[in-house]
């Protein structure tokens, strides 16, 4: 179901103000479950993160299904598609614009919320495992923020056309550069999927059992990790403190796609020249255009840069402690023996680079 309500009002001197509200509701959306996940066999983890670990045996800490018999052929995932009506999206846009004979300019702001139960994937199995879960049943229709969720976006424009046929234009965008989820590195809940278990954000050192990298929950770890548990916690605590989201949600499970990335600021420029050409009795137009995309980055390498998470799985599940129920986690290094400290870094992708393009268009008018 999709509905829209919009209004525009023309005022004096070329001013136009408007607002639009859209609401989309899932009626029979699809979500996925793995019927081969034996939810009746499992146990509750000990500690602050006490989610259920799905196993056919407490002693088997690796997989939730194992062994091959006639009755249990160990077929792996068996994905069932079911329907739910939980998902929804709504957006609210406000706009003000002025249109004159040769000049037009305006600005608009959009606020949106998008939630669904199934995330994107290429196969039924990947569609089931794509949606991160916390202390929830991974086979339920768990509602969470969508990966395409963009809560805030401001866009402004200005365009001017001279009497000589030269058009000048600029578009400025200020928007959240996507969303992400903080998950564990590894398969904490034993559902056979790595990297889809939402993180429990520790409030104090007592909330988490920290071990050295590669310890398997019990051993001494790798020879390069010489940190004590207190030193590891100090680094973990510092990383959490440097993240606004993590620091504000200590003692809670991280939300699915609830981490809103920093704002991206981008300016695009355009110059277009109309050249009139007489062909017989008709006048044709040649349009020569020049676009400078992400012009701020052309001026300074520090402008127009997208900020992306440095790491989203900074805690690695190493195994269970000696009691067989308390999970152990390590804090892997960023490089060498240097620990992660900052939650965001500058992207080196094309979105952080200026681009230039030239176009020619022939109009038979």
Tab-separated table of C-alpha atoms in Angstrom:
chain	number	residue	atom	x	y	z
A	1	UNK	CA	0.000	0.000	0.000
A	2	UNK	CA	1.404	3.363	-1.022
A	3	UNK	CA	-0.160	6.740	-0.337
A	4	UNK	CA	0.947	10.295	-0.979
A	5	UNK	CA	-0.346	13.641	0.207
A	6	UNK	CA	1.231	16.781	-1.265
A	7	UNK	CA	0.515	20.490	-1.474
A	8	UNK	CA	2.150	23.342	-3.417
A	9	UNK	CA	1.363	27.010	-3.019
A	10	UNK	CA	2.376	29.748	-5.435
A	11	UNK	CA	3.157	33.076	-3.799
A	12	UNK	CA	4.072	36.472	-5.180
A	13	UNK	CA	7.356	37.255	-6.968
A	14	UNK	CA	7.803	33.694	-8.217
A	15	UNK	CA	7.955	31.984	-4.839
A	16	UNK	CA	6.623	28.447	-4.429
A	17	UNK	CA	6.395	26.507	-1.156
A	18	UNK	CA	5.412	22.887	-0.864
A	19	UNK	CA	5.293	19.801	1.311
A	20	UNK	CA	4.821	16.110	0.592
A	21	UNK	CA	4.223	13.094	2.804
A	22	UNK	CA	4.461	9.536	1.486
A	23	UNK	CA	3.678	6.349	3.363
A	24	UNK	CA	4.281	2.801	2.140
A	25	UNK	CA	3.074	-0.236	4.085
A	26	UNK	CA	3.941	-3.872	3.498
A	27	UNK	CA	0.839	-6.005	3.155
A	28	UNK	CA	2.366	-9.328	2.073
A	29	UNK	CA	6.099	-8.810	2.208
A	30	UNK	CA	8.373	-11.857	2.169
A	31	UNK	CA	10.681	-12.922	4.983
A	32	UNK	CA	12.867	-16.011	5.254
A	33	UNK	CA	13.522	-18.712	7.843
A	34	UNK	CA	15.668	-21.829	7.992
A	35	UNK	CA	13.489	-24.787	8.941
A	36	UNK	CA	16.601	-26.886	9.486
A	37	UNK	CA	17.622	-24.694	12.401
A	38	UNK	CA	16.621	-26.776	15.429
A	39	UNK	CA	15.462	-24.073	17.791
A	40	UNK	CA	14.491	-26.527	20.530
A	41	UNK	CA	18.104	-27.611	20.988
A	42	UNK	CA	20.331	-24.866	22.348
A	43	UNK	CA	21.315	-23.087	25.520
A	44	UNK	CA	21.460	-19.589	26.874
A	45	UNK	CA	24.855	-17.949	26.968
A	46	UNK	CA	26.132	-16.639	30.291
A	47	UNK	CA	27.072	-13.022	30.864
A	48	UNK	CA	25.649	-9.698	29.727
A	49	UNK	CA	25.089	-11.025	26.207
A	50	UNK	CA	22.857	-13.963	27.078
A	51	UNK	CA	21.307	-14.757	23.712
A	52	UNK	CA	20.517	-18.351	22.750
A	53	UNK	CA	23.192	-20.410	21.011
A	54	UNK	CA	21.543	-22.936	18.702
A	55	UNK	CA	23.225	-26.338	18.947
A	56	UNK	CA	22.130	-29.943	18.812
A	57	UNK	CA	24.546	-30.547	21.651
A	58	UNK	CA	26.067	-28.220	24.218
A	59	UNK	CA	29.342	-30.068	23.709
A	60	UNK	CA	29.397	-29.223	19.993
A	61	UNK	CA	30.288	-25.539	19.821
A	62	UNK	CA	30.813	-25.311	16.075
A	63	UNK	CA	27.588	-26.054	14.196
A	64	UNK	CA	23.878	-26.187	14.860
A	65	UNK	CA	23.470	-29.328	12.707
A	66	UNK	CA	25.939	-32.177	12.297
A	67	UNK	CA	26.102	-35.878	11.587
A	68	UNK	CA	24.587	-37.687	8.615
A	69	UNK	CA	21.911	-40.357	9.055
A	70	UNK	CA	18.910	-41.515	7.058
A	71	UNK	CA	16.616	-39.538	9.338
A	72	UNK	CA	18.959	-36.535	9.426
A	73	UNK	CA	20.839	-36.279	6.116
A	74	UNK	CA	22.502	-33.016	7.162
A	75	UNK	CA	21.124	-31.094	4.201
A	76	UNK	CA	22.261	-27.745	5.568
A	77	UNK	CA	19.971	-24.778	5.094
A	78	UNK	CA	16.347	-25.341	4.103
A	79	UNK	CA	14.848	-21.915	3.538
A	80	UNK	CA	11.130	-21.242	3.884
A	81	UNK	CA	9.522	-18.095	2.449
A	82	UNK	CA	6.689	-16.655	4.531
A	83	UNK	CA	4.665	-13.433	4.573
A	84	UNK	CA	4.567	-10.529	6.999
A	85	UNK	CA	2.951	-7.097	7.115
A	86	UNK	CA	5.424	-5.435	9.483
A	87	UNK	CA	7.523	-3.327	7.071
A	88	UNK	CA	6.874	0.335	6.298
A	89	UNK	CA	8.486	3.468	4.880
A	90	UNK	CA	7.513	7.104	5.318
A	91	UNK	CA	9.094	10.311	4.045
A	92	UNK	CA	8.352	13.968	4.707
A	93	UNK	CA	9.679	16.650	2.367
A	94	UNK	CA	9.452	20.426	2.684
A	95	UNK	CA	10.492	22.695	-0.191
A	96	UNK	CA	10.798	26.388	-0.998
A	97	UNK	CA	11.698	27.641	-4.466
A	98	UNK	CA	11.715	30.829	-6.508
A	99	UNK	CA	11.311	30.933	-10.281
A	100	UNK	CA	12.159	34.104	-12.182
A	101	UNK	CA	12.594	34.709	-15.897
A	102	UNK	CA	16.262	33.747	-16.003
A	103	UNK	CA	16.941	32.680	-12.434
A	104	UNK	CA	15.691	29.790	-10.349
A	105	UNK	CA	16.796	28.680	-6.896
A	106	UNK	CA	15.455	26.667	-4.013
A	107	UNK	CA	16.108	24.254	-1.176
A	108	UNK	CA	14.363	21.097	0.075
A	109	UNK	CA	14.680	18.892	3.159
A	110	UNK	CA	13.583	15.256	3.407
A	111	UNK	CA	13.208	13.195	6.567
A	112	UNK	CA	12.555	9.483	6.195
A	113	UNK	CA	12.236	6.228	8.117
A	114	UNK	CA	12.401	2.790	6.469
A	115	UNK	CA	11.982	-0.551	8.228
A	116	UNK	CA	11.669	-4.075	6.871
A	117	UNK	CA	12.065	-7.705	7.883
A	118	UNK	CA	14.161	-9.002	4.973
A	119	UNK	CA	17.343	-7.486	3.612
A	120	UNK	CA	18.813	-7.869	0.142
A	121	UNK	CA	20.482	-11.006	-1.145
A	122	UNK	CA	20.977	-13.106	-4.267
A	123	UNK	CA	19.712	-16.491	-3.022
A	124	UNK	CA	17.154	-17.667	-0.498
A	125	UNK	CA	19.925	-18.627	1.913
A	126	UNK	CA	21.686	-15.270	1.672
A	127	UNK	CA	18.373	-13.441	2.038
A	128	UNK	CA	17.797	-15.290	5.324
A	129	UNK	CA	21.276	-14.585	6.677
A	130	UNK	CA	21.453	-10.960	5.467
A	131	UNK	CA	19.398	-9.471	8.286
A	132	UNK	CA	21.493	-9.146	11.484
A	133	UNK	CA	19.853	-10.273	14.732
A	134	UNK	CA	20.556	-9.670	18.402
A	135	UNK	CA	18.927	-11.811	21.098
A	136	UNK	CA	16.079	-12.619	18.706
A	137	UNK	CA	14.893	-15.744	16.968
A	138	UNK	CA	16.713	-15.641	13.587
A	139	UNK	CA	13.711	-17.398	12.028
A	140	UNK	CA	11.198	-14.744	13.095
A	141	UNK	CA	10.081	-11.720	11.072
A	142	UNK	CA	12.319	-9.300	12.966
A	143	UNK	CA	11.645	-5.669	12.110
A	144	UNK	CA	14.650	-3.381	11.728
A	145	UNK	CA	15.942	-0.399	9.794
A	146	UNK	CA	16.478	-1.067	6.085
A	147	UNK	CA	19.961	-0.886	4.590
A	148	UNK	CA	18.796	1.879	2.214
A	149	UNK	CA	17.544	4.006	5.118
A	150	UNK	CA	18.613	7.669	4.822
A	151	UNK	CA	17.082	9.746	7.624
A	152	UNK	CA	18.153	13.233	6.538
A	153	UNK	CA	18.789	14.887	3.175
A	154	UNK	CA	19.055	18.551	2.219
A	155	UNK	CA	19.367	19.530	-1.425
A	156	UNK	CA	19.619	23.017	-2.874
A	157	UNK	CA	19.938	24.302	-6.405
A	158	UNK	CA	20.466	27.504	-8.343
A	159	UNK	CA	20.270	27.998	-12.121
A	160	UNK	CA	20.779	31.092	-14.253
A	161	UNK	CA	20.552	31.573	-18.013
A	162	UNK	CA	22.004	34.596	-19.790
A	163	UNK	CA	20.571	36.253	-22.869
A	164	UNK	CA	23.525	34.878	-24.831
A	165	UNK	CA	22.402	31.276	-24.221
A	166	UNK	CA	24.838	30.428	-21.421
A	167	UNK	CA	23.358	28.431	-18.531
A	168	UNK	CA	25.023	28.200	-15.129
A	169	UNK	CA	23.848	25.711	-12.541
A	170	UNK	CA	24.810	24.337	-9.142
A	171	UNK	CA	23.375	21.568	-6.979
A	172	UNK	CA	24.376	21.171	-3.334
A	173	UNK	CA	23.598	18.057	-1.294
A	174	UNK	CA	23.992	17.428	2.427
A	175	UNK	CA	22.904	13.944	3.453
A	176	UNK	CA	23.746	11.015	5.706
A	177	UNK	CA	26.190	8.762	3.855
A	178	UNK	CA	24.292	5.543	4.496
A	179	UNK	CA	23.745	3.342	7.545
A	180	UNK	CA	25.456	0.300	8.989
A	181	UNK	CA	25.282	-2.321	11.747
A	182	UNK	CA	27.808	-3.311	14.410
A	183	UNK	CA	28.102	-7.098	14.489
A	184	UNK	CA	30.457	-9.705	15.929
A	185	UNK	CA	33.200	-11.236	13.845
A	186	UNK	CA	32.161	-14.893	13.884
A	187	UNK	CA	29.045	-16.926	14.590
A	188	UNK	CA	28.025	-16.254	18.174
A	189	UNK	CA	24.479	-17.636	18.104
A	190	UNK	CA	25.459	-20.825	16.236
A	191	UNK	CA	22.976	-20.423	13.390
A	192	UNK	CA	25.670	-21.194	10.811
A	193	UNK	CA	26.060	-17.576	9.660
A	194	UNK	CA	29.096	-15.425	10.423
A	195	UNK	CA	28.875	-11.666	10.660
A	196	UNK	CA	25.137	-11.298	11.278
A	197	UNK	CA	25.030	-11.307	15.088
A	198	UNK	CA	24.427	-7.793	16.367
A	199	UNK	CA	26.915	-6.628	18.947
A	200	UNK	CA	26.173	-6.260	22.638
A	201	UNK	CA	27.857	-2.985	23.570
A	202	UNK	CA	29.638	-3.472	26.918
A	203	UNK	CA	29.236	-0.791	29.536
A	204	UNK	CA	32.115	-1.934	31.747
A	205	UNK	CA	34.838	-4.583	31.659
A	206	UNK	CA	32.541	-6.858	33.678
A	207	UNK	CA	30.164	-7.088	30.695
A	208	UNK	CA	32.586	-8.935	28.427
A	209	UNK	CA	35.124	-11.755	28.658
A	210	UNK	CA	38.127	-10.474	26.692
A	211	UNK	CA	40.938	-12.769	25.536
A	212	UNK	CA	43.887	-12.520	23.186
A	213	UNK	CA	43.519	-12.865	19.438
A	214	UNK	CA	43.408	-16.510	18.352
A	215	UNK	CA	42.945	-17.898	21.849
A	216	UNK	CA	39.877	-19.926	21.014
A	217	UNK	CA	38.348	-18.740	24.271
A	218	UNK	CA	40.805	-20.675	26.443
A	219	UNK	CA	44.409	-20.512	25.169
A	220	UNK	CA	47.112	-17.876	25.217
A	221	UNK	CA	46.440	-16.590	21.716
A	222	UNK	CA	48.893	-15.479	19.054
A	223	UNK	CA	52.462	-14.601	19.913
A	224	UNK	CA	51.965	-11.052	18.608
A	225	UNK	CA	49.154	-10.327	21.055
A	226	UNK	CA	50.888	-9.662	24.363
A	227	UNK	CA	48.104	-7.529	25.854
A	228	UNK	CA	46.528	-8.298	29.190
A	229	UNK	CA	42.745	-8.417	29.583
A	230	UNK	CA	42.892	-4.977	31.246
A	231	UNK	CA	44.855	-3.514	28.350
A	232	UNK	CA	42.457	-5.007	25.807
A	233	UNK	CA	39.476	-3.524	27.662
A	234	UNK	CA	41.165	-0.125	27.770
A	235	UNK	CA	41.452	-0.185	23.963
A	236	UNK	CA	37.900	-1.459	23.471
A	237	UNK	CA	36.565	1.176	25.858
A	238	UNK	CA	38.451	3.925	23.999
A	239	UNK	CA	37.062	2.789	20.634
A	240	UNK	CA	33.511	2.741	22.007
A	241	UNK	CA	33.976	6.180	23.561
A	242	UNK	CA	35.074	7.629	20.210
A	243	UNK	CA	31.840	6.464	18.566
A	244	UNK	CA	28.743	8.525	19.320
A	245	UNK	CA	26.403	5.612	18.614
A	246	UNK	CA	28.328	2.998	20.588
A	247	UNK	CA	28.946	5.296	23.539
A	248	UNK	CA	25.271	6.335	23.742
A	249	UNK	CA	24.079	2.714	23.663
A	250	UNK	CA	26.360	1.048	26.179
A	251	UNK	CA	24.650	-1.839	27.917
A	252	UNK	CA	22.372	-2.419	24.901
A	253	UNK	CA	22.321	-4.515	21.763
A	254	UNK	CA	23.269	-2.596	18.624
A	255	UNK	CA	20.358	-2.055	16.265
A	256	UNK	CA	20.129	-3.322	12.701
A	257	UNK	CA	21.244	-0.512	10.371
A	258	UNK	CA	20.730	1.877	13.271
A	259	UNK	CA	24.201	3.437	12.964
A	260	UNK	CA	23.783	6.528	10.783
A	261	UNK	CA	27.028	7.464	9.036
A	262	UNK	CA	28.367	11.045	9.022
A	263	UNK	CA	27.014	13.629	6.608
A	264	UNK	CA	28.304	13.887	3.061
A	265	UNK	CA	28.587	17.411	1.658
A	266	UNK	CA	28.789	17.666	-2.129
A	267	UNK	CA	28.580	20.456	-4.729
A	268	UNK	CA	28.048	19.791	-8.458
A	269	UNK	CA	28.499	22.549	-11.056
A	270	UNK	CA	27.333	22.840	-14.646
A	271	UNK	CA	27.975	25.266	-17.512
A	272	UNK	CA	26.046	24.836	-20.757
A	273	UNK	CA	26.334	26.943	-23.889
A	274	UNK	CA	23.616	26.980	-26.565
A	275	UNK	CA	24.892	27.540	-30.097
A	276	UNK	CA	22.257	28.287	-32.710
A	277	UNK	CA	22.836	26.835	-36.166
A	278	UNK	CA	20.748	27.703	-39.215
A	279	UNK	CA	20.062	24.719	-41.440
A	280	UNK	CA	18.023	25.759	-44.433
A	281	UNK	CA	14.918	27.487	-43.118
A	282	UNK	CA	15.256	25.884	-39.646
A	283	UNK	CA	17.345	26.776	-36.617
A	284	UNK	CA	18.981	23.917	-34.790
A	285	UNK	CA	20.761	24.073	-31.435
A	286	UNK	CA	24.077	22.611	-30.366
A	287	UNK	CA	24.415	22.325	-26.587
A	288	UNK	CA	27.957	22.087	-25.240
A	289	UNK	CA	28.000	21.243	-21.530
A	290	UNK	CA	30.653	20.999	-18.865
A	291	UNK	CA	30.000	19.291	-15.513
A	292	UNK	CA	32.220	19.337	-12.459
A	293	UNK	CA	30.977	16.679	-10.043
A	294	UNK	CA	31.984	17.031	-6.388
A	295	UNK	CA	33.568	20.421	-7.065
A	296	UNK	CA	34.632	20.820	-3.427
A	297	UNK	CA	37.055	17.935	-3.777
A	298	UNK	CA	38.501	19.637	-6.865
A	299	UNK	CA	39.322	22.659	-4.678
A	300	UNK	CA	40.567	20.736	-1.630
A	301	UNK	CA	41.342	17.042	-1.163
A	302	UNK	CA	39.685	17.239	2.279
A	303	UNK	CA	36.294	18.411	0.946
A	304	UNK	CA	33.543	16.240	-0.468
A	305	UNK	CA	34.996	13.113	1.127
A	306	UNK	CA	32.725	10.250	2.200
A	307	UNK	CA	33.277	8.922	5.706
A	308	UNK	CA	32.853	5.168	6.101
A	309	UNK	CA	33.159	2.897	9.162
A	310	UNK	CA	36.719	1.833	9.950
A	311	UNK	CA	35.408	-1.510	11.169
A	312	UNK	CA	31.928	-2.828	11.965
A	313	UNK	CA	32.972	-6.139	13.587
A	314	UNK	CA	35.695	-5.019	15.990
A	315	UNK	CA	34.976	-7.820	18.484
A	316	UNK	CA	35.767	-11.380	17.364
A	317	UNK	CA	34.030	-14.395	18.864
A	318	UNK	CA	36.835	-16.741	19.936
A	319	UNK	CA	34.804	-19.529	21.543
A	320	UNK	CA	33.413	-20.437	24.941
A	321	UNK	CA	35.230	-20.130	28.242
A	322	UNK	CA	35.942	-23.092	30.524
A	323	UNK	CA	32.365	-23.103	31.866
A	324	UNK	CA	31.115	-23.886	28.346
A	325	UNK	CA	28.584	-21.033	28.415
A	326	UNK	CA	30.456	-17.726	28.640
A	327	UNK	CA	31.518	-16.379	25.230
A	328	UNK	CA	35.044	-15.027	24.841
A	329	UNK	CA	35.953	-12.173	22.528
A	330	UNK	CA	39.160	-10.678	21.206
A	331	UNK	CA	39.876	-7.184	19.881
A	332	UNK	CA	41.870	-7.730	16.670
A	333	UNK	CA	44.477	-5.194	15.603
A	334	UNK	CA	43.896	-2.742	12.775
A	335	UNK	CA	47.444	-3.128	11.443
A	336	UNK	CA	50.350	-4.969	13.018
A	337	UNK	CA	49.948	-4.379	16.743
A	338	UNK	CA	48.081	-1.088	16.366
A	339	UNK	CA	44.548	-1.215	17.742
A	340	UNK	CA	41.464	0.380	16.209
A	341	UNK	CA	40.807	3.809	17.711
A	342	UNK	CA	38.571	5.816	15.356
A	343	UNK	CA	35.129	4.605	14.208
A	344	UNK	CA	35.307	6.323	10.796
A	345	UNK	CA	37.823	6.822	8.039
A	346	UNK	CA	37.871	8.603	4.666
A	347	UNK	CA	36.679	6.505	1.755
A	348	UNK	CA	38.996	6.189	-1.241
A	349	UNK	CA	36.103	5.291	-3.553
A	350	UNK	CA	34.794	7.276	-6.492
A	351	UNK	CA	32.282	9.047	-4.246
A	352	UNK	CA	35.181	10.861	-2.573
A	353	UNK	CA	36.719	12.035	-5.856
A	354	UNK	CA	35.932	14.934	-8.173
A	355	UNK	CA	34.906	14.059	-11.695
A	356	UNK	CA	34.639	16.073	-14.899
A	357	UNK	CA	32.568	15.395	-17.969
A	358	UNK	CA	31.972	17.214	-21.263
A	359	UNK	CA	28.901	16.664	-23.392
A	360	UNK	CA	27.626	17.695	-26.809
A	361	UNK	CA	23.955	17.497	-27.764
A	362	UNK	CA	22.400	18.350	-31.128
A	363	UNK	CA	18.727	19.441	-31.099
A	364	UNK	CA	16.713	19.362	-34.323
A	365	UNK	CA	14.384	22.156	-33.382
